[in-house]
Structure formats: C-alpha cells, structure tokens
Coordinates of C-alpha atoms in Angstrom, one line a residue:
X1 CA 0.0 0.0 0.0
X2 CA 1.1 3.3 -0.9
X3 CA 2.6 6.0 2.1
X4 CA 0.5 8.8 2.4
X5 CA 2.5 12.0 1.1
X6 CA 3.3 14.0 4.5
X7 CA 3.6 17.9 4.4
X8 CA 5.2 20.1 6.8
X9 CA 2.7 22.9 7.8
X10 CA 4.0 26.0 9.5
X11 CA 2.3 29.4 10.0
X12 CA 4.3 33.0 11.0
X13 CA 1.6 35.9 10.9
X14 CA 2.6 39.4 11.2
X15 CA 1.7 43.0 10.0
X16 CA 4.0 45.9 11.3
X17 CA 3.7 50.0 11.1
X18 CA 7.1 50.9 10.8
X19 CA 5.6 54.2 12.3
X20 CA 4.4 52.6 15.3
X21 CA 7.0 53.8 17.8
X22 CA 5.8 51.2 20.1
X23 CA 7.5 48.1 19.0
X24 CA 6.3 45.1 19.8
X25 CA 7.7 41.7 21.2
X26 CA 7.1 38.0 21.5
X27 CA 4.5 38.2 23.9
X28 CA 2.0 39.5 20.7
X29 CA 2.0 36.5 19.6
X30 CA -0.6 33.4 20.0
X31 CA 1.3 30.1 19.2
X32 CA 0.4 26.6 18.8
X33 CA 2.4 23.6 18.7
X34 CA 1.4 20.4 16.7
X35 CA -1.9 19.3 17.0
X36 CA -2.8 22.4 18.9
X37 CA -3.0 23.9 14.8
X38 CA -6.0 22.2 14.3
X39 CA -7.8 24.4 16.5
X40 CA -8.0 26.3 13.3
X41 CA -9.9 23.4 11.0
X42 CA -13.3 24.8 9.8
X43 CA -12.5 28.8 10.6
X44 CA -11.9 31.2 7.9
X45 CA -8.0 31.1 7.8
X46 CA -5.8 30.4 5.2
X47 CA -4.5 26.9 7.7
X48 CA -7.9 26.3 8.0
X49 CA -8.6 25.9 4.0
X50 CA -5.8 24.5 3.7
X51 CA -6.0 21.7 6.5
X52 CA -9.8 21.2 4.9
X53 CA -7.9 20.6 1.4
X54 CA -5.1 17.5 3.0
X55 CA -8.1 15.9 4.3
X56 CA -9.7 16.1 0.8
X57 CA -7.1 14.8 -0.8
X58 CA -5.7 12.3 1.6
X59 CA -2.3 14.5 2.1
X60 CA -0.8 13.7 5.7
X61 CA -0.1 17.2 7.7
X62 CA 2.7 17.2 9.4
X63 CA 2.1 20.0 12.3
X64 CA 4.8 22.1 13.3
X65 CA 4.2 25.6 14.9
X66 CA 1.7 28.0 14.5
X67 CA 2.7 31.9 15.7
X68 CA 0.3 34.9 14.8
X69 CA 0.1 38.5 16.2
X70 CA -2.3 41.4 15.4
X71 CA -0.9 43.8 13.7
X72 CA 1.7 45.8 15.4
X73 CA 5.3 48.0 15.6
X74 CA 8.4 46.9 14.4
X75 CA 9.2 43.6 16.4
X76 CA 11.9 44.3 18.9
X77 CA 15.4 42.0 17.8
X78 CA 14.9 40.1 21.3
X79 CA 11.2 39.0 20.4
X80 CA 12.6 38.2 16.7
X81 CA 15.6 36.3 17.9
X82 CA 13.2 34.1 20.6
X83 CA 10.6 33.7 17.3
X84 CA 12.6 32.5 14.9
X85 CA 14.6 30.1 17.2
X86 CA 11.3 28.9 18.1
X87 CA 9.5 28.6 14.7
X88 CA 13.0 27.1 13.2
X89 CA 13.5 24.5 16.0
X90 CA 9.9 23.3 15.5
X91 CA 10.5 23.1 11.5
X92 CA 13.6 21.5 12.4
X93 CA 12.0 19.0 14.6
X94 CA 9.0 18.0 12.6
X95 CA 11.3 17.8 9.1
X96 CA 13.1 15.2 10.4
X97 CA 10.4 13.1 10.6
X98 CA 10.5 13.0 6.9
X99 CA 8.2 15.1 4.1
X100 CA 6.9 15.7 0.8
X101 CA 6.0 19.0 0.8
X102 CA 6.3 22.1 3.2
X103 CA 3.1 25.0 3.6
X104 CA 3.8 28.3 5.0
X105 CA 1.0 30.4 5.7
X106 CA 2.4 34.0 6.0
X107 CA 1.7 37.3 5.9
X108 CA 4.2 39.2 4.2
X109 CA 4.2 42.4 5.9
X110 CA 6.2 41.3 9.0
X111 CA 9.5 43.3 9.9
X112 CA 11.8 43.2 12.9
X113 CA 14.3 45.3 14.6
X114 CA 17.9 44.2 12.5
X115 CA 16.4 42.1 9.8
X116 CA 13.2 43.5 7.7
X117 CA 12.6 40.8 5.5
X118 CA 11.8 37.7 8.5
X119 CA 9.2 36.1 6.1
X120 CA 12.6 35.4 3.9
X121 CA 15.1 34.5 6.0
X122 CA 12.7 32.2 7.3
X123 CA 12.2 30.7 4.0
X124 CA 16.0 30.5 3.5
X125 CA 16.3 28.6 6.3
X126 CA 13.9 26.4 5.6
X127 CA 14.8 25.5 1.8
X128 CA 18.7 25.0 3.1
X129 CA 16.9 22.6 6.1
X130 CA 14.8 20.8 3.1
X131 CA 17.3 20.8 0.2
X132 CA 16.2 21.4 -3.4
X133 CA 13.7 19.0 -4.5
X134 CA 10.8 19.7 -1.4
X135 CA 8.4 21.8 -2.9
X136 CA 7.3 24.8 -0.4
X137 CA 4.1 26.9 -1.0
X138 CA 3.1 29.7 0.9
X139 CA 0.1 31.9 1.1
X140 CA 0.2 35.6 1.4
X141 CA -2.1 38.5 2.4
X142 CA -2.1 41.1 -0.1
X143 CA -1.1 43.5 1.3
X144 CA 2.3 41.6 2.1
X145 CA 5.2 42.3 0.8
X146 CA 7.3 39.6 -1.8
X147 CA 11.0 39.9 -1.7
X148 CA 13.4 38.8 -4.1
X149 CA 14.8 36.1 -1.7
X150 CA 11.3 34.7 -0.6
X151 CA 10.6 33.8 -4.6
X152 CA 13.9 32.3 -4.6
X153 CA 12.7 29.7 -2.1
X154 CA 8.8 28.8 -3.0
X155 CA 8.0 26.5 -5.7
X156 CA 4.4 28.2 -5.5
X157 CA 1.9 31.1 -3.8
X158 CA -1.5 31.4 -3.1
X159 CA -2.3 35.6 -2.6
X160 CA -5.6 36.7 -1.0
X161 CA -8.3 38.3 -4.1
X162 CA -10.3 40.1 -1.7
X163 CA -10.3 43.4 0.3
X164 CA -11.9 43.9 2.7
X165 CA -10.4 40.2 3.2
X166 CA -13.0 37.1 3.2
X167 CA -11.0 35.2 1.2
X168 CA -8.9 33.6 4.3
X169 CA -9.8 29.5 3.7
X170 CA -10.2 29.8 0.3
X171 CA -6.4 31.1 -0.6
X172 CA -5.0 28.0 1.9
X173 CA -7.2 25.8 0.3
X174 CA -5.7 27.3 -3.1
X175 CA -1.9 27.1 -2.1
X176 CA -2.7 23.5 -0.8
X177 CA -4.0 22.0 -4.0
X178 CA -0.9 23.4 -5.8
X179 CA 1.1 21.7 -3.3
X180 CA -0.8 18.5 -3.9
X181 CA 0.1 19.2 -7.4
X182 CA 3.6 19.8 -7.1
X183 CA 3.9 16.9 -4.6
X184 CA 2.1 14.7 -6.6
X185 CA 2.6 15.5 -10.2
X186 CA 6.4 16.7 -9.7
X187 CA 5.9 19.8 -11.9
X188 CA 8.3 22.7 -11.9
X189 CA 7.2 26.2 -11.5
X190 CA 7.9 29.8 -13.3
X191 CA 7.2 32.7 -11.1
X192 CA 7.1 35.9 -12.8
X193 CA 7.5 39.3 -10.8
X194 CA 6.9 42.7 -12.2
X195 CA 7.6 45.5 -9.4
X196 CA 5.3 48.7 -9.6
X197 CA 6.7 51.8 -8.0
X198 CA 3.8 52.5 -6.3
X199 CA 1.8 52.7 -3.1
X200 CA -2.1 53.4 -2.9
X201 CA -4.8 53.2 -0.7
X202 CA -8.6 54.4 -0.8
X203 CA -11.7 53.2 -2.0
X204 CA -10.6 51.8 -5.4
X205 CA -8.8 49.1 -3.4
X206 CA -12.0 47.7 -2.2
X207 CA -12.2 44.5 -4.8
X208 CA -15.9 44.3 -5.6
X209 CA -16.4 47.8 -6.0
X210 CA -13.0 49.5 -7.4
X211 CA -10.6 49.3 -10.3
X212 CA -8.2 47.2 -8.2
X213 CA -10.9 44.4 -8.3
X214 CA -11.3 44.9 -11.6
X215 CA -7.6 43.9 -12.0
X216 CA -7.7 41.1 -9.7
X217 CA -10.6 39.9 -11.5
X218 CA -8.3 39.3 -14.3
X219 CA -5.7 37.6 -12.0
X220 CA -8.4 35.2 -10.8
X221 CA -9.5 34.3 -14.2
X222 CA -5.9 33.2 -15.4
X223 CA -6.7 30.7 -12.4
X224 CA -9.7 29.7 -13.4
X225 CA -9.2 29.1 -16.9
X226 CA -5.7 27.3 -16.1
X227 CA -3.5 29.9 -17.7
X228 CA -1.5 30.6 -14.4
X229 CA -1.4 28.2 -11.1
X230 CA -1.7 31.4 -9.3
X231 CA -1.8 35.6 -9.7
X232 CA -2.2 37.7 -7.9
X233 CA -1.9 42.0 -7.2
X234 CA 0.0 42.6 -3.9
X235 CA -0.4 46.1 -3.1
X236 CA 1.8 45.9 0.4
X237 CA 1.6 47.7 3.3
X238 CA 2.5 51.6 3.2
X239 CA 3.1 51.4 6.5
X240 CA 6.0 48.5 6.7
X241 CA 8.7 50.8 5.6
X242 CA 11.5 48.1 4.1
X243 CA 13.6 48.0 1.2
X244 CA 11.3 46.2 -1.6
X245 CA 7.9 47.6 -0.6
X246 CA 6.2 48.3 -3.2
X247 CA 3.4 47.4 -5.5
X248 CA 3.8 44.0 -7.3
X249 CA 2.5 41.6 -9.9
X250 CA 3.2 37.8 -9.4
X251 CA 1.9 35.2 -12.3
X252 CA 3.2 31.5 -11.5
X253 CA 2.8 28.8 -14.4
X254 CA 3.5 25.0 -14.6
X255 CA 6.7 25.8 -16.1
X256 CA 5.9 28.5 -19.2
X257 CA 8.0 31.1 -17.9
X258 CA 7.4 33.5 -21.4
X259 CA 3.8 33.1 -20.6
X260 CA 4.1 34.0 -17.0
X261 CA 6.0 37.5 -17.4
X262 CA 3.8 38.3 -20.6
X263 CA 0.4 37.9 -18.2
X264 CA 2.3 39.7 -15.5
X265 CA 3.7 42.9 -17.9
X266 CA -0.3 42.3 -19.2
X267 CA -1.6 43.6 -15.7
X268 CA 1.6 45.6 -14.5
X269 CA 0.9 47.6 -17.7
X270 CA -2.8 47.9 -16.4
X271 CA -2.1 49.0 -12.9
X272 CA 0.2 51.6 -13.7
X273 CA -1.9 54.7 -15.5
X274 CA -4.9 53.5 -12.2
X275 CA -2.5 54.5 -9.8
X276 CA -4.1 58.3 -9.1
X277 CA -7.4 56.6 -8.8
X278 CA -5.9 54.6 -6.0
X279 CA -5.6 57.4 -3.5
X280 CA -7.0 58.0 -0.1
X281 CA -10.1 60.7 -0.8
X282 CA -9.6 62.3 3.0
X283 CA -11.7 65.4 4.2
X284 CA -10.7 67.2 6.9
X285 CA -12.2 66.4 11.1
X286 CA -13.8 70.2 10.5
X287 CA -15.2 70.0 7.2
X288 CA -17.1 66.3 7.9
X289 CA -18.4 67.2 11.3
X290 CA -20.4 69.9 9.7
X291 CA -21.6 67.7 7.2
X292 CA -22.7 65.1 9.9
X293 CA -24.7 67.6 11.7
X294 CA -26.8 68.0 8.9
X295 CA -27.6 64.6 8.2
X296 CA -30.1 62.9 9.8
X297 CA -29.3 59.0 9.6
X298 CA -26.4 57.3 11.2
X299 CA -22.5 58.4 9.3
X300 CA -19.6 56.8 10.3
X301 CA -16.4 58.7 10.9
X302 CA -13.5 56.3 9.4
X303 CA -9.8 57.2 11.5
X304 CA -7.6 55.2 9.0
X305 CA -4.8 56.8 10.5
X306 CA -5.5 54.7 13.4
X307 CA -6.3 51.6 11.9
X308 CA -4.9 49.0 14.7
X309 CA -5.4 46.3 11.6
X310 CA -2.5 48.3 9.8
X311 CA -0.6 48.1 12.8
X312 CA -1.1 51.7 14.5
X313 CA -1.5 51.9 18.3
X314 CA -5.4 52.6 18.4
X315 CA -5.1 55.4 21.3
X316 CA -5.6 58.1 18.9
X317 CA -8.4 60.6 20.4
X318 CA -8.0 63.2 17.9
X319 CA -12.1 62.3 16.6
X320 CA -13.2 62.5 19.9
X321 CA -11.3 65.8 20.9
X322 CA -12.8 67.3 17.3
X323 CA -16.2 66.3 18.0
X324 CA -16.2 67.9 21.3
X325 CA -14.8 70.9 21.0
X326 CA -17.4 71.4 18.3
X327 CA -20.2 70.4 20.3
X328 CA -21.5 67.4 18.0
X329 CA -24.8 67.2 19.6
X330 CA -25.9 64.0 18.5
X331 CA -25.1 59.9 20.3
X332 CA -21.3 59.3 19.7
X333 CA -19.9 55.6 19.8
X334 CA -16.0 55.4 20.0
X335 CA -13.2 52.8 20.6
X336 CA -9.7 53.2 22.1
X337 CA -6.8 51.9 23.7
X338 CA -6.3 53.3 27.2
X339 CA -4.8 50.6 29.5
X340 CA -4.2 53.2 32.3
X341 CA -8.4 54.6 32.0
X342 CA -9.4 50.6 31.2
X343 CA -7.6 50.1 34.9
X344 CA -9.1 53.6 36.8
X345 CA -12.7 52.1 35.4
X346 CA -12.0 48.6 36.6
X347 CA -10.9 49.6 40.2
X348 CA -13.8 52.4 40.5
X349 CA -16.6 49.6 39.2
X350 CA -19.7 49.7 37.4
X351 CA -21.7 53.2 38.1
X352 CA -19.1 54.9 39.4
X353 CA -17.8 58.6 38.0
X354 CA -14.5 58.8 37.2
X355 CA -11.9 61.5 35.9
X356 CA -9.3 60.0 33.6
X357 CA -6.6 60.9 30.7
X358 CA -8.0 59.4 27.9
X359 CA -5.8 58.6 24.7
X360 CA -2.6 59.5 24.4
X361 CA -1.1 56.6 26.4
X362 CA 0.8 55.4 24.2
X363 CA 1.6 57.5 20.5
X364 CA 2.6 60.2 22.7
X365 CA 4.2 62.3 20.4
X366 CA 1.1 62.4 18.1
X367 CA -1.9 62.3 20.8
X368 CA -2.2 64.4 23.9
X369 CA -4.4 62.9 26.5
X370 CA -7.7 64.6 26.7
X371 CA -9.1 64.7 30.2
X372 CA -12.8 63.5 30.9
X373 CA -15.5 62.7 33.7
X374 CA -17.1 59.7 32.9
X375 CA -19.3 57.0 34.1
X376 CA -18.6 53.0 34.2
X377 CA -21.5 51.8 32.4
X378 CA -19.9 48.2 31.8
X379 CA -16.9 46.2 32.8
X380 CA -15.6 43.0 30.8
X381 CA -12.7 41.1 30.1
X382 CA -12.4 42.1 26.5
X383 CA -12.7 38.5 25.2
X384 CA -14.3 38.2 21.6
X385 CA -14.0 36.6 18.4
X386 CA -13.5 38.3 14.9
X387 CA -16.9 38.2 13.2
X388 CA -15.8 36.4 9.6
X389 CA -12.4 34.6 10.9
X390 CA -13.5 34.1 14.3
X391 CA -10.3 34.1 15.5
X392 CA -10.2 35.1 19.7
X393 CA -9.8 38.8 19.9
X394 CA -8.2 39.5 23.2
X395 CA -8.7 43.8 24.5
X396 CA -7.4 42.6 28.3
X397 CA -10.0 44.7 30.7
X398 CA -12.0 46.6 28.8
X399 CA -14.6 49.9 29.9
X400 CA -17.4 51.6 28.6
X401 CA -17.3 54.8 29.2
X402 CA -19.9 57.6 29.0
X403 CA -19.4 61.3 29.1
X404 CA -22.2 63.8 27.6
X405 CA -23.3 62.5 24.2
X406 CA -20.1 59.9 24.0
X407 CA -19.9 55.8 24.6
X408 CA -16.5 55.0 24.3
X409 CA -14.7 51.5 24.6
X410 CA -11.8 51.5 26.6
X411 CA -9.2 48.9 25.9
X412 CA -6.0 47.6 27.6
X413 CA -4.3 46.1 24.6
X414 CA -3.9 47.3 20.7
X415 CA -6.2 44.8 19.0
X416 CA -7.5 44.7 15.2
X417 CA -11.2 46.7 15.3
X418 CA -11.9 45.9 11.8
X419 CA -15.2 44.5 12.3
X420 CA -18.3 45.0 15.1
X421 CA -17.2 42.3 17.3
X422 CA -15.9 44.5 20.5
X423 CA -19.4 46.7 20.3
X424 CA -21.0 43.5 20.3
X425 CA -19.3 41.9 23.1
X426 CA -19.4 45.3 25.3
X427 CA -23.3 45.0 25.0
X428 CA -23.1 47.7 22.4
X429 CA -25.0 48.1 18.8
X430 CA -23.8 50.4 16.6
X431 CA -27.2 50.7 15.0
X432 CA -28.0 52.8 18.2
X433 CA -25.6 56.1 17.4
X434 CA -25.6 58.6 14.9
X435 CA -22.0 58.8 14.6
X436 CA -19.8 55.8 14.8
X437 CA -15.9 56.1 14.9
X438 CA -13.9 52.9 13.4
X439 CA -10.3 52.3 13.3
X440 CA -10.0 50.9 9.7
X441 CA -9.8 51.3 6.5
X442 CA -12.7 49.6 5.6
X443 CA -14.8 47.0 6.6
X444 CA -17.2 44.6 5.0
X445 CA -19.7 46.5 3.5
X446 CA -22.5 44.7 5.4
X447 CA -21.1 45.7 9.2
X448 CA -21.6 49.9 8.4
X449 CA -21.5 51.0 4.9
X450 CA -24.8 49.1 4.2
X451 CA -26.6 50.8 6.3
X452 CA -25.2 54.1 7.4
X453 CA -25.8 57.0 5.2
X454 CA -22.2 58.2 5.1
X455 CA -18.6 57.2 5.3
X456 CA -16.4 60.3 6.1
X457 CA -12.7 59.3 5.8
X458 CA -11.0 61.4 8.2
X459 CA -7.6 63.2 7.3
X460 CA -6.1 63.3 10.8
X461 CA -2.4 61.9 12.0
X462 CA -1.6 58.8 12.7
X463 CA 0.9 56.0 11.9
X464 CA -1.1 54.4 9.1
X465 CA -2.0 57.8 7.8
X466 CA -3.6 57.2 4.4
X467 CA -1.6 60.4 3.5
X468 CA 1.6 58.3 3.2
X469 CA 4.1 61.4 2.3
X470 CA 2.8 62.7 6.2
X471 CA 4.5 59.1 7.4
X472 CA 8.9 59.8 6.6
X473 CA 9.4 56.9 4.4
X474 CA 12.8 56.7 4.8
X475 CA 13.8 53.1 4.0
X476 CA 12.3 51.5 0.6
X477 CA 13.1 52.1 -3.0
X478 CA 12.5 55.6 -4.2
X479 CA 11.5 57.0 -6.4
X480 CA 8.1 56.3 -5.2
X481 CA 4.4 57.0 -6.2
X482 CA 3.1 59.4 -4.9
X483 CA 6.1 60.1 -2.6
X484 CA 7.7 61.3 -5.3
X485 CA 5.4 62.5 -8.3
X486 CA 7.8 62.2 -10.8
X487 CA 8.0 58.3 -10.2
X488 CA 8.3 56.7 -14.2
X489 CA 8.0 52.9 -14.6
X490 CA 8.8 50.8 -17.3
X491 CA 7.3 47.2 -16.9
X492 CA 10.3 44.5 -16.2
X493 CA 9.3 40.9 -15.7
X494 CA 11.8 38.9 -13.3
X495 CA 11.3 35.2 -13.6
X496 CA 12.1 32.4 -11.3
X497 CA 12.0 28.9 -12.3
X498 CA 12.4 26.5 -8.9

C-alpha cells in the first residue's frame, strides 16, 4: 500500500507599522504547537482551507508551529531572535520526521528590529533545512510584501483576491491544491514578478467595487481558466517601511516562464496609469463634522490613520477631541486603547464617575491625552471573536465609558477593530448612534457602509495615515508614487524557475 505524502505545515503571521513607535515583542503572539493547529480546522483562515484541502485529498499534515500576532510595531530584535529560534526548532524538529511538501501560511508584511525581511530568512532557512527537491508553497495576504529572496525559495503562492479580506480559507485551500500538485505530479514552476513603483490606498482598493478588483478579477480568471497556477496584485503595506515595498504583480505557471511574465507585464501595464485613482479621498475632522450635523441617519467617521489592523497603536483621540470641541450634539460611539483609563474604570466599578486621561497613552508624540468625567457603564474582560475569521480577539480589561453624548470602549491592549465584534461583546449596537468612529480602513460592507448613510474618511495623523508622504518613508526604493510624483515605470518581468 502506498505512504501517504506527509507535508510540513508552518504558519508566521505578522503586519507591522514601521511608524508605530511602540514596537512590539514575542509576547503579541498566539502560538500553537502540533496538534494544537488544528484548533483552526473549519474557521476562515488560510490553515484552515488548507488543512480542509489534505483531508480532501488524503495529504498527511505534518504540524509544526503556528505563531500569529495582530498587527503591530516593528518587532523588537529580542522577540525576533526568541521567534525565529522557536519557529525554526519546530521546523527542524518536525522535518526530520521526513516530508513531501512544506506549507507556509504567511503574511508578508512582517518586519523586525535588525532584519526586515523575517518572512525570507525564514524561508532560507527552511529551503537549506529541506534541500532542493521539497516543494514549499506559501500563502500571502495582499497587502504583504514579496521579496526577491522569498521567490527564490517557494515553488508556488497562493495571494488573498479580496479586500476587505473574506478570502482567508479559500487562498489556503488554493496554495494546498498546488502543493498536492507539485507533490504529486512533480511539476516545476515559473514565477514571474513585475515591481510597480507604487503605493495606494482608498476606495478603489475595495475588490468588488473598485478598479483594483477589476484587475484582480483578471488575475483570478488566469486561475480559473488554467493559464497561471496562481496571480495575484499585492499592493503591500504603506506602513511596513522596508527595502522592496512596493506594488507587485506575481503570475506563476507550470513551467511556461514567457507566458508568466507576458500575463504579468499584461496587468503591471494595467495598474500603472490607475495608480491616481488609488488614493485615499480624506476630508478634513472640521469640514465632515459639519456635514454630519446636517444629516439625519447614522455616518460613520472612518480614522484610518488609526487603523490597529494596519498596525497603528489605536489610542488616537483626535475624533473624539474634534467632536467635542465642536459640540457634536448627537449619540457618539467610540473605541480606544487606554490601558491606564481601562484600569481607573475597573478599580472604580460599574456606576461609578470617574476623571481619567483618555488617549494619548501610548503615540505620545502624536496624541495628547484629553481629560474626561465619565461614568462606568460596563466592565468585561475584552474576550471576543472576529466576526468572519473568528479568531479570539483579546482587549485585556475593557470599559465603557460615558461622558455627555459619547460611549467609548476603553481597551487595555492594541487589537485589530476591523469589524463589530468588541461593540458587540461590550453590550453595544452600533445601529444605536448617529456617529460611529472605526479604526479601519474599511470593513465589509454589510457591518456599516450598508446601512449608514455616510462614510467620512478622516484626514487626521496617525501612523497608518492614508496620507503616506505625512509618514517619513525613509527606507524603501525611491523613487516612489506618490512620494515622489515624478515616479516613471517601465514594466520589467523577473522570472524564477524553482
């Protein structure tokens, strides 16, 4: 009887703001060892859809470790060197055993204090640890960040198609079915790369609605129809300031390398002349509080320079202080980090008044705390689970506060508040307010834009500033659109056969 074909699974999940100035350590992340992974089977990650895929197909999973962090600062070189070590030994451990195949689920935006490309030099290690011939696919968010020496390890890559992201299972259950093809089929790979000289951000990045969909539309139809294994768009992180971010197209074929750079110049040549379109459209704190006094139904106030999912620190009270000293007269519902007003609400207790600092406790330089009497309407533990991944979501102690017309949520730790789930859990409904302040981006459009009756994105500071010439780039490739407005591109396919 034949041996099941075993495959070395391994995940390392991180998204930094290089203009974070709180860096961040090993204690942000969650890790699981061995069969601890499969605590993931059936949720909407990329280890999930892929785990879902070896049972399908009868592929053997050999568990290793499994680290992932909320989005952060820069990773301190202590918490990368205890990482690393960690995540290698496991590798180490569980290769031994003997494999087929390795999967990888990454990120792609991760970056540490003294080496800012950890996605490859993990992959370096592990292609020296498996030799040559041991395929290794990974999957990557799209807003990570490919680097030369990551393509010269993989054999193949499966890149998210969706923003807002849903697509978590389905792009590990894509980069697992190439691996079963690789493993089982022993086909050899061309990866073409064509680097864009360009960061964006805005509302044309949302994929159903803007022209970046339209683009990865094409990338998922050269899946589809079985031109490519894989495409994909990555758009990187503005934020993770390292040597090769950028904009990228990546086309991988069973082995046609001249067809995989012409479908990647194809799209390359495509993004290019949309790269004004994708822009953040900001207005200014002033100009949109005027406009949501005059509305009547619910508007949501979008602080993307705060975005905690971008890796920003989430204490920013700079919409709060705004609506205030304007007198906004209608029902405000906030979120922020505040671990030193979480722990002044928690000792006080439920219905007591209390005078704290809020925001400010940690992006000093950029926030100045804003002093407020408020009363404890609700204590919790900040436990919660992402509303599509459903990944635990862990605030520490967590407040509601109230002062005048404002509900805020206090939290203890910087966590990702891209979706409803800490209003839910703080017995809070967003449907309830007129004005609701979120620290992302975007979100799915059924969670506010579906039913509120305006989206103001707000043009204040912050360290993932959709205004990314405010943010002192001072590390990747220049020139750089639109740091530099004079930015030219001519379309260059790199290929890599492995």
């Amino acid at each position: 009887m034949k041996t099941r074909r075993r495959i070395l699974v391994a995940e390392c999940m991180q998204e930094i703001s290089s203009f974070n100035p709180l860096q961040s350590g090993y204690e942000n992340f969650h890790i699981d060892h061995g069969s601890a992974m499969l605590s993931q089977r059936g949720l909407n990650t990329s280890l999930g859809g892929a785990l879902a895929v070896f049972e399908e197909t009868a592929l053997e999973p050999v568990l290793s470790i499994g680290a992932r962090s909320g989005s952060a600062g820069l990773l301190s070189a202590a918490g990368w060197k205890r990482l690393s070590a960690e995540v290698l030994e496991s590798i180490t451990r569980h290769a031994a055993t003997g494999v087929d195949g390795m999967y990888f689920s990454m990120h792609g935006a991760m970056a540490a204090d003294g080496e800012l490309d950890p996605e490859g030099y993990l992959l370096s290690a592990v292609r020296k640890l498996l030799g040559p011939d041991i395929p290794i696919v990974i999957s990557l968010d799209l807003h990570g960040i490919m680097t030369d020496r990551m393509l010269r390890q993989i054999n193949g890559v499966a890149i998210y198609h969706t923003y807002p992201h849903v697509d978590f299972a389905s792009t590990g259950e894509r980069a697992a079915r190439i691996l079963h093809r690789l493993v089982t089929k022993k086909t050899r790979t061309a990866i073409a790369r064509v680097v864009i000289p360009a960061l964006v951000r805005g509302d044309e990045l949302i994929t159903k609605s803007g022209c970046y969909g339209e683009l990865i539309r094409e990338a998922r139809r050269m899946e589809i129809d079985g031109t490519a294994m894989s495409a994909g768009i990555m758009i990187g992180n503005p934020f993770t300031d390292v040597p090769e971010l950028c904009s990228q197209v990546i086309v991988a074929t069973d082995g046609d390398g001249e067809l995989a750079k012409a479908e990647a110049l194809m799209l390359a040549r495509e993004f290019w002349p949309r790269r004004h379109r994708m822009q953040g459209k900001l207005m200014s704190l002033e100009r949109a509080i005027g406009q949501a006094v005059s509305i009547a139904g619910p508007v949501l106030f979008t602080d993307a320079a705060d975005a905690t999912s971008s890796g920003a620190t989430g204490d920013s009270n700079l919409i709060l202080k705004g609506l205030r000293e304007a007198a906004y007269p209608k029902r405000v519902l906030a979120q922020i980090v505040d671990p030193r007003a979480a722990a002044a609400a928690h000792k006080a207790g439920v219905g007591a008044s209390i005078t704290v600092a809020l925001g400010g406790a940690i992006d000093q330089q950029r926030f100045a705390p804003m002093q407020v009497t408020a009363k404890v309407r609700l204590l919790s533990d900040g436990q919660s689970s992402l509303e599509t991944m459903k990944l635990g979501l862990d605030a520490g102690p967590t407040a509601v506060l109230q002062f005048d017309n404002f509900t805020v949520v206090v939290f203890s730790k910087t966590l990702s508040l891209f979706d409803r789930a800490m209003y839910y859990s703080n017995g809070l409904d967003p449907t309830d307010f007129d004005l609701i302040v979120v620290k992302s981006p975007h979100t799915e459009y059924h969670m506010y834009d579906g039913w509120v009756e305006n989206n103001f994105n707000i043009d204040v500071p912050g360290a993932t500033s959709a205004n990314v010439k405010s943010l002192g780039h001072t590390i990747c490739a220049r020139p750089m659109y639109p740091l530099d407005e004079g930015a030219q591109f001519e379309p260059h396919a790199v290929l890599y056969c492995n």
